[in-house]
Coordinates of N, CA and C in Angstrom, one line a residue:
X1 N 19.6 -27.2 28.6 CA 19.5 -25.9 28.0 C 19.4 -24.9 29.1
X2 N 19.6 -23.7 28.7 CA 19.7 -22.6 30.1 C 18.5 -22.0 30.1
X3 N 18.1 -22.2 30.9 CA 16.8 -21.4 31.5 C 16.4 -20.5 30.9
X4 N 17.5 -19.3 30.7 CA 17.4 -18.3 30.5 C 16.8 -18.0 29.2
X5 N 17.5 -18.6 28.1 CA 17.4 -19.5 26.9 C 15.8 -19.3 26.6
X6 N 15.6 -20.5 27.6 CA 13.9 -20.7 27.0 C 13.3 -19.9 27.3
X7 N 13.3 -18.7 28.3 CA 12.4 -18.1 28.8 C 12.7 -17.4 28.0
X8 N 13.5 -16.7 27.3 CA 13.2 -16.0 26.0 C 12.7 -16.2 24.8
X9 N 12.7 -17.8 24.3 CA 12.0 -18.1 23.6 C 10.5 -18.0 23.7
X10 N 10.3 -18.1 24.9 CA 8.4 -17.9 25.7 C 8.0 -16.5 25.4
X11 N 8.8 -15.5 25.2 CA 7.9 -14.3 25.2 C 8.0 -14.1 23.9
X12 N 6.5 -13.8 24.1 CA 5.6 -13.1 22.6 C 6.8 -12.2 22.0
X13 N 6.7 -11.7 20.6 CA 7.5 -10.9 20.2 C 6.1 -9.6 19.4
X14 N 6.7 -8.8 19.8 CA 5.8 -8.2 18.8 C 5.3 -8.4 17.6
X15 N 3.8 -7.9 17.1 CA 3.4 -8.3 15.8 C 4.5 -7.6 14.6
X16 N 4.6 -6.2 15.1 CA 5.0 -5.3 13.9 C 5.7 -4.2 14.9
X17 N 6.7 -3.9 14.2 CA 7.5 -2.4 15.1 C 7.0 -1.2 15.4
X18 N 5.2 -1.4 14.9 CA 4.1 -0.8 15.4 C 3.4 -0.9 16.6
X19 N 2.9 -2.3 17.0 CA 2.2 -2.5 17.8 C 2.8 -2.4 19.2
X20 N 4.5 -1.3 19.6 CA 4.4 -0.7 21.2 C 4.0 0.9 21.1
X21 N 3.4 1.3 19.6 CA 3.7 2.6 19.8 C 2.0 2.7 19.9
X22 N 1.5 3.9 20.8 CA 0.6 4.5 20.6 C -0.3 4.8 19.8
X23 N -1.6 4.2 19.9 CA -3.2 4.4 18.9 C -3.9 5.7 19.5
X24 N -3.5 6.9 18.6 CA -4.4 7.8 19.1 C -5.7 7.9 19.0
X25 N -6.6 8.0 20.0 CA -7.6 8.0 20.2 C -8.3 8.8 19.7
X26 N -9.9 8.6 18.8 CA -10.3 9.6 17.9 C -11.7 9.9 18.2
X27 N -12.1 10.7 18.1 CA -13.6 10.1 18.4 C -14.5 11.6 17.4
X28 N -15.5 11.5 16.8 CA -16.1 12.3 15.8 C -16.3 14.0 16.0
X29 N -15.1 14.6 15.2 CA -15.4 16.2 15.5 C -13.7 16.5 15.6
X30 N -13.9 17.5 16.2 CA -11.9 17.7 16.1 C -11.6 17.4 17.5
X31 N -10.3 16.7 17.2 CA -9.5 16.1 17.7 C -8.2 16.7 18.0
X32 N -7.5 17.3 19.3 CA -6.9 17.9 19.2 C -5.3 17.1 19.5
X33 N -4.0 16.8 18.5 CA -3.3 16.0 18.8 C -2.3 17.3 18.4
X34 N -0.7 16.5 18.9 CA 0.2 17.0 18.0 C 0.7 16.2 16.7
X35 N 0.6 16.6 16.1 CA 1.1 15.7 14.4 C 2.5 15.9 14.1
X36 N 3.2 17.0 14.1 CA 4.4 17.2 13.9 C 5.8 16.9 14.9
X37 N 5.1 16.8 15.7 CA 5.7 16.9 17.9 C 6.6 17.8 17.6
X38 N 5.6 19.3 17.5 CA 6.2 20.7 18.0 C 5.9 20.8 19.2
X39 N 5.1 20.3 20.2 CA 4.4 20.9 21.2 C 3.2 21.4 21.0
X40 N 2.9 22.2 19.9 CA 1.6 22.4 19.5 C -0.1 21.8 19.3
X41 N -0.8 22.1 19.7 CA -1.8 20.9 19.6 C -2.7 21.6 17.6
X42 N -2.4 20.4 17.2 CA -3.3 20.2 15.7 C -4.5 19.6 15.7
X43 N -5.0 19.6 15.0 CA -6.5 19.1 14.7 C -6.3 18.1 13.2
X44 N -7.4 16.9 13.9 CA -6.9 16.2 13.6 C -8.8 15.8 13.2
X45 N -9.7 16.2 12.0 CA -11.2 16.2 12.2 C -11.7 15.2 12.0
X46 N -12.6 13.9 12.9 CA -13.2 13.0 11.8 C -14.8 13.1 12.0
X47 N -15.4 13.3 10.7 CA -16.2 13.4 10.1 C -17.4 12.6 9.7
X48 N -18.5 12.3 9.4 CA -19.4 11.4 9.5 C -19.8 11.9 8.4
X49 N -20.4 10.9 7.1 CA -21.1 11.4 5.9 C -21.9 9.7 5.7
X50 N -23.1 10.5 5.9 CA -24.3 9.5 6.0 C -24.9 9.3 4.8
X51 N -25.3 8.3 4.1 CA -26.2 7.7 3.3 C -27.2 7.2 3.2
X52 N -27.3 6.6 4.4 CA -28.8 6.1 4.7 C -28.8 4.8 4.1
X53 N -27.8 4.2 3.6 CA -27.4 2.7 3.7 C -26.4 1.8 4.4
X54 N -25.8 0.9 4.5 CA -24.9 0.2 5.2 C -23.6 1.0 4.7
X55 N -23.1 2.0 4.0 CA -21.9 1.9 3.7 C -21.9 3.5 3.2
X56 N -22.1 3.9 5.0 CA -22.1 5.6 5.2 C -20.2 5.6 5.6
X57 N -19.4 6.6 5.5 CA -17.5 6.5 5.8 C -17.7 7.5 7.0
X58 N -16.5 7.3 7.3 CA -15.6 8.6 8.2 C -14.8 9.1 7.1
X59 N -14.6 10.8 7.2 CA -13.7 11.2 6.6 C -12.7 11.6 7.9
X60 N -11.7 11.5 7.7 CA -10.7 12.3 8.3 C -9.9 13.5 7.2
X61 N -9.6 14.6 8.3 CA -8.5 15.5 7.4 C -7.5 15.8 8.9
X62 N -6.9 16.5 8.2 CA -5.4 16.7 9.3 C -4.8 18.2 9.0
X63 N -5.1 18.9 9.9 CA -4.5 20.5 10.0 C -3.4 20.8 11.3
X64 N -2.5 21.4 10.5 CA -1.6 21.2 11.2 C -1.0 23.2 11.5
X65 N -1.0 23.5 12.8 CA -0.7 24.8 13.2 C 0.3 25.1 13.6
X66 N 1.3 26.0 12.1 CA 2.2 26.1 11.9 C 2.2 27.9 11.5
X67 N 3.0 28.8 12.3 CA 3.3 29.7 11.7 C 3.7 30.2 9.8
X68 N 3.3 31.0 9.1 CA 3.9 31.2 7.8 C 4.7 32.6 8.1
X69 N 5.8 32.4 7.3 CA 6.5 33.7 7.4 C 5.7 34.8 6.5
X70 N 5.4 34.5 5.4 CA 5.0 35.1 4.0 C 3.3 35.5 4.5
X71 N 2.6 34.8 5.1 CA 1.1 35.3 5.8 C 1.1 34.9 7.2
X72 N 1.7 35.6 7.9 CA 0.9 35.4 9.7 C 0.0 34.9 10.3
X73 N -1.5 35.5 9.5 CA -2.2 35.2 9.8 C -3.0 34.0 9.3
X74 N -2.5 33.5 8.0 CA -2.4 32.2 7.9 C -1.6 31.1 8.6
X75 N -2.2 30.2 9.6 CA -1.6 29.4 10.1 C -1.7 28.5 10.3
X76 N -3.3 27.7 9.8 CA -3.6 26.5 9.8 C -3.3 25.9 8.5
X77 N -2.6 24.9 8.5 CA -2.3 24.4 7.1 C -2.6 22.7 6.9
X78 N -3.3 22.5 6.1 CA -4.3 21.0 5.4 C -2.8 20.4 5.0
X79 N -3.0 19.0 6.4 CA -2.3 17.8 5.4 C -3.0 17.3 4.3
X80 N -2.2 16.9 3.4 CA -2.4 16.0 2.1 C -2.3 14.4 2.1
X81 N -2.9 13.9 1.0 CA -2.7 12.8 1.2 C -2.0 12.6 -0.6
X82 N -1.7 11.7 -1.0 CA -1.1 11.8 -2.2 C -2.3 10.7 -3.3
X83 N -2.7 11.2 -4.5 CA -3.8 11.0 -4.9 C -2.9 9.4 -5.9
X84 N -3.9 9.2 -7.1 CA -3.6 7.5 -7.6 C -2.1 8.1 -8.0
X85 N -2.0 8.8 -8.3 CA -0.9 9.2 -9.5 C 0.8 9.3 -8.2
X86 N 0.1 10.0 -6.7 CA 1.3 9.6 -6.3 C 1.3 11.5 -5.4
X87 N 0.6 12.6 -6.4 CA 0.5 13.7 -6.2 C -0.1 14.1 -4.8
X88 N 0.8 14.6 -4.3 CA -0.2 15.4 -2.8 C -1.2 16.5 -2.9
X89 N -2.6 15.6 -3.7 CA -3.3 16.9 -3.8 C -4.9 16.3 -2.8
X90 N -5.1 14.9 -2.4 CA -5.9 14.5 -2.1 C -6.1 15.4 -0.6
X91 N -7.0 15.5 -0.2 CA -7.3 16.7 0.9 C -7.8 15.8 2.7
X92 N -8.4 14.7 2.2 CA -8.5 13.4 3.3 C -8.5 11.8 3.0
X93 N -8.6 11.4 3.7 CA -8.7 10.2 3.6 C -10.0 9.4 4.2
X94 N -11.1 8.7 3.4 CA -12.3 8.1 4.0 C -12.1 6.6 4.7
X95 N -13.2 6.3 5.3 CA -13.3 4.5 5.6 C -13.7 4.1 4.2
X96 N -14.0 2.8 4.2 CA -14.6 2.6 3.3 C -15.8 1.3 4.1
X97 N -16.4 1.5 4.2 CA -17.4 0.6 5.5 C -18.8 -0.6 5.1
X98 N -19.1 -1.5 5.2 CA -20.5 -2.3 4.8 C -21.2 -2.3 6.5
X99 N -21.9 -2.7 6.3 CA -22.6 -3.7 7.7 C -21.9 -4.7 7.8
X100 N -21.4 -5.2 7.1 CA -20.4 -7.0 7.7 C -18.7 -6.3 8.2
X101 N -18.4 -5.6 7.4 CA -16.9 -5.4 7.3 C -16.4 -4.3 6.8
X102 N -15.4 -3.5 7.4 CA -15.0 -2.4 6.7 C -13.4 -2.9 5.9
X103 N -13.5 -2.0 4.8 CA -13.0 -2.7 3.6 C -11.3 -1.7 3.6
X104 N -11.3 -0.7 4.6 CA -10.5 0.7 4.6 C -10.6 1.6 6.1
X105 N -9.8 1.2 6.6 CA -9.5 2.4 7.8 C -7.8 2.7 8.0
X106 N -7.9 3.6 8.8 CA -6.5 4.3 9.5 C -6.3 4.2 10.8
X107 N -4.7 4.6 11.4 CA -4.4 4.3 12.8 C -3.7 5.1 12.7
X108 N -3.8 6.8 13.3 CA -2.7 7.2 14.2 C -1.7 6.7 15.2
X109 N -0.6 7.2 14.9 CA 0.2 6.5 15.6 C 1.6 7.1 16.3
X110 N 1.6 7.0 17.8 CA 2.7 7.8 18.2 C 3.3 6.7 18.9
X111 N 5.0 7.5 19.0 CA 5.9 6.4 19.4 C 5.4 7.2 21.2
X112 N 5.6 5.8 22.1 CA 5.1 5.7 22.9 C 6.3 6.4 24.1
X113 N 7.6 6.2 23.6 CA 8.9 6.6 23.8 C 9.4 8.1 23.5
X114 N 9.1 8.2 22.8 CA 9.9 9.5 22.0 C 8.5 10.8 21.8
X115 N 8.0 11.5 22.5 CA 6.5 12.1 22.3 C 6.9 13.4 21.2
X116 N 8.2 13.7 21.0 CA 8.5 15.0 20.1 C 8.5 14.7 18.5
X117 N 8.1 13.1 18.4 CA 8.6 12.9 17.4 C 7.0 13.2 16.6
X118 N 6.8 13.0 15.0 CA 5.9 12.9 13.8 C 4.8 12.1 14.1
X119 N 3.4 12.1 14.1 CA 3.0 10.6 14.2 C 3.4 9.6 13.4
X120 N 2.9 8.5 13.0 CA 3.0 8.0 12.1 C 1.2 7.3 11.1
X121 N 0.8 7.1 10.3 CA -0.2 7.3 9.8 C 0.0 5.8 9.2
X122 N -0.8 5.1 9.3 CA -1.0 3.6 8.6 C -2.4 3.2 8.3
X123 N -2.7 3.0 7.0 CA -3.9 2.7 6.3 C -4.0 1.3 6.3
X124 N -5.1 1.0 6.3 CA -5.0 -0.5 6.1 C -6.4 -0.7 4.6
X125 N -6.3 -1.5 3.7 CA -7.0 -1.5 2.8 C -7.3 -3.3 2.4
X126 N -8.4 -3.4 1.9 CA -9.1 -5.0 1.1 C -9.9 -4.4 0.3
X127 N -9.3 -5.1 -1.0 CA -9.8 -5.5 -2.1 C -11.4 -5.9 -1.9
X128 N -12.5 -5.5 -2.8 CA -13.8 -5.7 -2.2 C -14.4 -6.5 -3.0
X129 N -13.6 -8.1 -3.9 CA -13.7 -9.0 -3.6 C -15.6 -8.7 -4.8
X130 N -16.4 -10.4 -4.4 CA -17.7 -10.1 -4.7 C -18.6 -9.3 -3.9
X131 N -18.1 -9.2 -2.8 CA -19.0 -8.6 -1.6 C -18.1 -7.5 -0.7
X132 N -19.0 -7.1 0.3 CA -18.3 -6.4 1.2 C -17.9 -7.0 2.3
X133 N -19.2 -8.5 2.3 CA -18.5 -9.5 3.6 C -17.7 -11.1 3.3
X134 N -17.1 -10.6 2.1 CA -15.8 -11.7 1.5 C -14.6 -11.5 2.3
X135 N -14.0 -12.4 2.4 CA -12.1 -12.3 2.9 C -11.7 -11.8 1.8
X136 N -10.1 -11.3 1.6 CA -10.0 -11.0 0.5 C -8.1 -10.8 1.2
X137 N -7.3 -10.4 0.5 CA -6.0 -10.2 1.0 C -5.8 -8.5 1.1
X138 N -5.1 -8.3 2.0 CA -4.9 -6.9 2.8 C -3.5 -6.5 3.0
X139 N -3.6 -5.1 2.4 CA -1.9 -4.4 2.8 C -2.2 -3.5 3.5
X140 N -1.5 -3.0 4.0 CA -1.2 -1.7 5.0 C -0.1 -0.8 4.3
X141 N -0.6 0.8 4.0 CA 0.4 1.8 3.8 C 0.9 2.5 5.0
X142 N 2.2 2.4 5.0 CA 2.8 3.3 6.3 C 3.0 5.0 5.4
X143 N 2.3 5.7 6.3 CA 2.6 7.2 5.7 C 3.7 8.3 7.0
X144 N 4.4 8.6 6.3 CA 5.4 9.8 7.1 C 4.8 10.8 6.9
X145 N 4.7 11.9 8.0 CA 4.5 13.4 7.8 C 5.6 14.0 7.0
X146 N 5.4 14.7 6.4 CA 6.7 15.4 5.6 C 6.3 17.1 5.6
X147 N 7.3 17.4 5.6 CA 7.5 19.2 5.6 C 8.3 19.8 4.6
X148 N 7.4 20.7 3.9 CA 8.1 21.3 2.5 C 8.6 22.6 3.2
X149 N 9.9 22.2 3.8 CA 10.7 23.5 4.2 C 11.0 24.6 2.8
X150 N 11.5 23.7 2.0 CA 12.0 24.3 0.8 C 11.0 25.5 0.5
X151 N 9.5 25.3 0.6 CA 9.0 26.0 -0.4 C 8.7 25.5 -1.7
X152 N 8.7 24.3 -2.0 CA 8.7 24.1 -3.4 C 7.2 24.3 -4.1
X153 N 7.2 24.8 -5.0 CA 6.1 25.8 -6.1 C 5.5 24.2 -6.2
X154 N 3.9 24.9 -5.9 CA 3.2 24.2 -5.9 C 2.4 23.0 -5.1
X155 N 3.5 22.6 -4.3 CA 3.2 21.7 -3.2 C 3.0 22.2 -1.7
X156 N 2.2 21.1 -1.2 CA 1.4 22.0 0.1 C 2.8 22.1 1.4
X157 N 2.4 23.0 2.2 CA 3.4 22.8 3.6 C 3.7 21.6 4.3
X158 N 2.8 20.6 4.1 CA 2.9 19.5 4.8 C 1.8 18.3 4.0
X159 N 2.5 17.2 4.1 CA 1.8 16.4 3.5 C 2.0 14.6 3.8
X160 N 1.5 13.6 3.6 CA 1.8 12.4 3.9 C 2.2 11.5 3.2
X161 N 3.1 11.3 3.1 CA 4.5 10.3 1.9 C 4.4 8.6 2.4
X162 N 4.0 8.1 1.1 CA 4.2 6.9 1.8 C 5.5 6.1 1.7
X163 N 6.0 5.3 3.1 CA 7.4 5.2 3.6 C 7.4 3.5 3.0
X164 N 6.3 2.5 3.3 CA 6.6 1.3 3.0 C 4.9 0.5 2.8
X165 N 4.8 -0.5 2.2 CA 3.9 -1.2 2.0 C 4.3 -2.7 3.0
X166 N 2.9 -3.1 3.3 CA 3.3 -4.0 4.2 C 1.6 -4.7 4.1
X167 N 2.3 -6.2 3.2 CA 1.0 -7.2 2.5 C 1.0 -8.2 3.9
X168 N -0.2 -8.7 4.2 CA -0.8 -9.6 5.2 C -0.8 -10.7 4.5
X169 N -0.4 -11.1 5.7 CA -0.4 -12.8 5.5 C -1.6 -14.0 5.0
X170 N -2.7 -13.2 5.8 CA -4.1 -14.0 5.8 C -4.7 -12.7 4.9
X171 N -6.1 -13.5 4.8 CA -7.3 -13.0 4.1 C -8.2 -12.8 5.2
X172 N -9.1 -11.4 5.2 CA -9.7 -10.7 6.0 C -11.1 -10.5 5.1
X173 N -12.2 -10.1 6.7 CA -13.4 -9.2 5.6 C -13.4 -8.0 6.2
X174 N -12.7 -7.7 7.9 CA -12.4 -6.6 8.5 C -11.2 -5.9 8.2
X175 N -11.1 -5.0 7.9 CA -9.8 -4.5 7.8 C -9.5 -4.1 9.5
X176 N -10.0 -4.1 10.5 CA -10.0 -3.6 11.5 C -9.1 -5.3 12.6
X177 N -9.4 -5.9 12.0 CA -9.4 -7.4 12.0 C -7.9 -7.7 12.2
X178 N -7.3 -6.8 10.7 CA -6.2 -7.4 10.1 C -5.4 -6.6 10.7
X179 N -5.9 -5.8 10.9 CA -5.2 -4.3 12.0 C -4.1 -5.2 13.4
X180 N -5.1 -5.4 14.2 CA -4.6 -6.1 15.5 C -4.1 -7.4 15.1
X181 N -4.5 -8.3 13.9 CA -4.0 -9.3 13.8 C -2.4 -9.6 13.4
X182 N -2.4 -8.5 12.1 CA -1.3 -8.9 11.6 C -0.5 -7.8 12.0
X183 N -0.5 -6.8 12.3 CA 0.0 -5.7 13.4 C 0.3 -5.5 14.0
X184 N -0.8 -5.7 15.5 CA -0.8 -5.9 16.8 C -1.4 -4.4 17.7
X185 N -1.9 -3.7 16.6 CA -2.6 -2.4 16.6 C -4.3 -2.5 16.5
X186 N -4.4 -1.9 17.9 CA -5.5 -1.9 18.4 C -6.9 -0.5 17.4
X187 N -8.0 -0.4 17.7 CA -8.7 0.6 17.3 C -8.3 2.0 18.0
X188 N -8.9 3.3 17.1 CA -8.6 4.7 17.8 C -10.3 4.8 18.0
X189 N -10.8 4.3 18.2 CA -12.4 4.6 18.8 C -12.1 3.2 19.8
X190 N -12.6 4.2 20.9 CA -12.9 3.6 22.3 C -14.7 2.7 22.3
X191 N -14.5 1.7 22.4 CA -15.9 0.7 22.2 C -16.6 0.6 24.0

């Protein structure tokens, strides 16, 4: 057989058409990224809401600094997230956390290649099972930034559309777990 051959059968292949692109790094308070790749730097907030038990979250929200023709001096404008029904009226998106396992996180994500382009936003979620530190089976939503050029009555300037669903193979109690596993996507908190 030709060499060549095998030696391409030897290299790893990526987990997912995710894992060469960029984990933006996050760390608690605002975050200054580009979200749209205008050039512009957005804010990107994550938030701490404590309970004083094992299963305090991170919120994140996403503002994005965009001129309005119709108010000037309005220019920060709230990504959305789209609520059960599908509607972009949800305002952030939380963890969902125990002491064994987190059951819900996110991964900013930029192509590592192309820096002008959208992030890309991917949730990862588990079913919470009897416990919080059960395996359980895990999908990942991929979300697009999207832009209401139109104007259309009622919906915000910007918001996050989900592009594809993507179910894991194995059963997890980390969602953080299933992240690098079945992805190949690393954490945006530096350990």
């Amino acid at each position: 057989m030709n060499p060549l051959v095998l030696h391409a059968r030897n290299i790893e292949k990526p987990k997912s058409e995710y894992a060469n692109m960029q984990v933006l790094q996050l760390v608690n308070g605002p975050n200054q990224v580009d979200l749209n790749g205008d050039g512009k730097k957005d804010i990107v907030f994550l938030s701490w809401r404590e309970n004083y038990n094992a299963h305090g979250f991170s919120l994140f929200t996403f503002y994005i600094d965009y001129p309005n023709d119709l108010e000037p001096e309005k220019h920060w404008h709230l990504v959305t997230f789209p609520d059960e029904k599908g509607l972009p009226l949800k305002n952030g998106v939380a963890t969902m956390e125990g002491a064994d396992c987190f059951l819900q996180d996110i991964r900013v994500l930029r192509s590592a290649s192309q820096k002008k382009m959208p992030i890309v936003l991917i949730m990862g979620k588990r079913e919470f099972g009897e416990s919080y530190a059960d395996s359980e089976s895990v999908e990942f939503i991929v979300y697009d930034l999207k832009h209401n050029k139109e104007g259309g009555l009622g919906e915000p300037t910007f918001h996050f559309e989900p592009k594809k669903t993507i179910k894991g193979k194995k059963k997890y109690c980390d969602i953080n777990a299933a992240f690098a596993e079945e992805l190949g996507i690393g954490n945006y908190q530096k350990k």
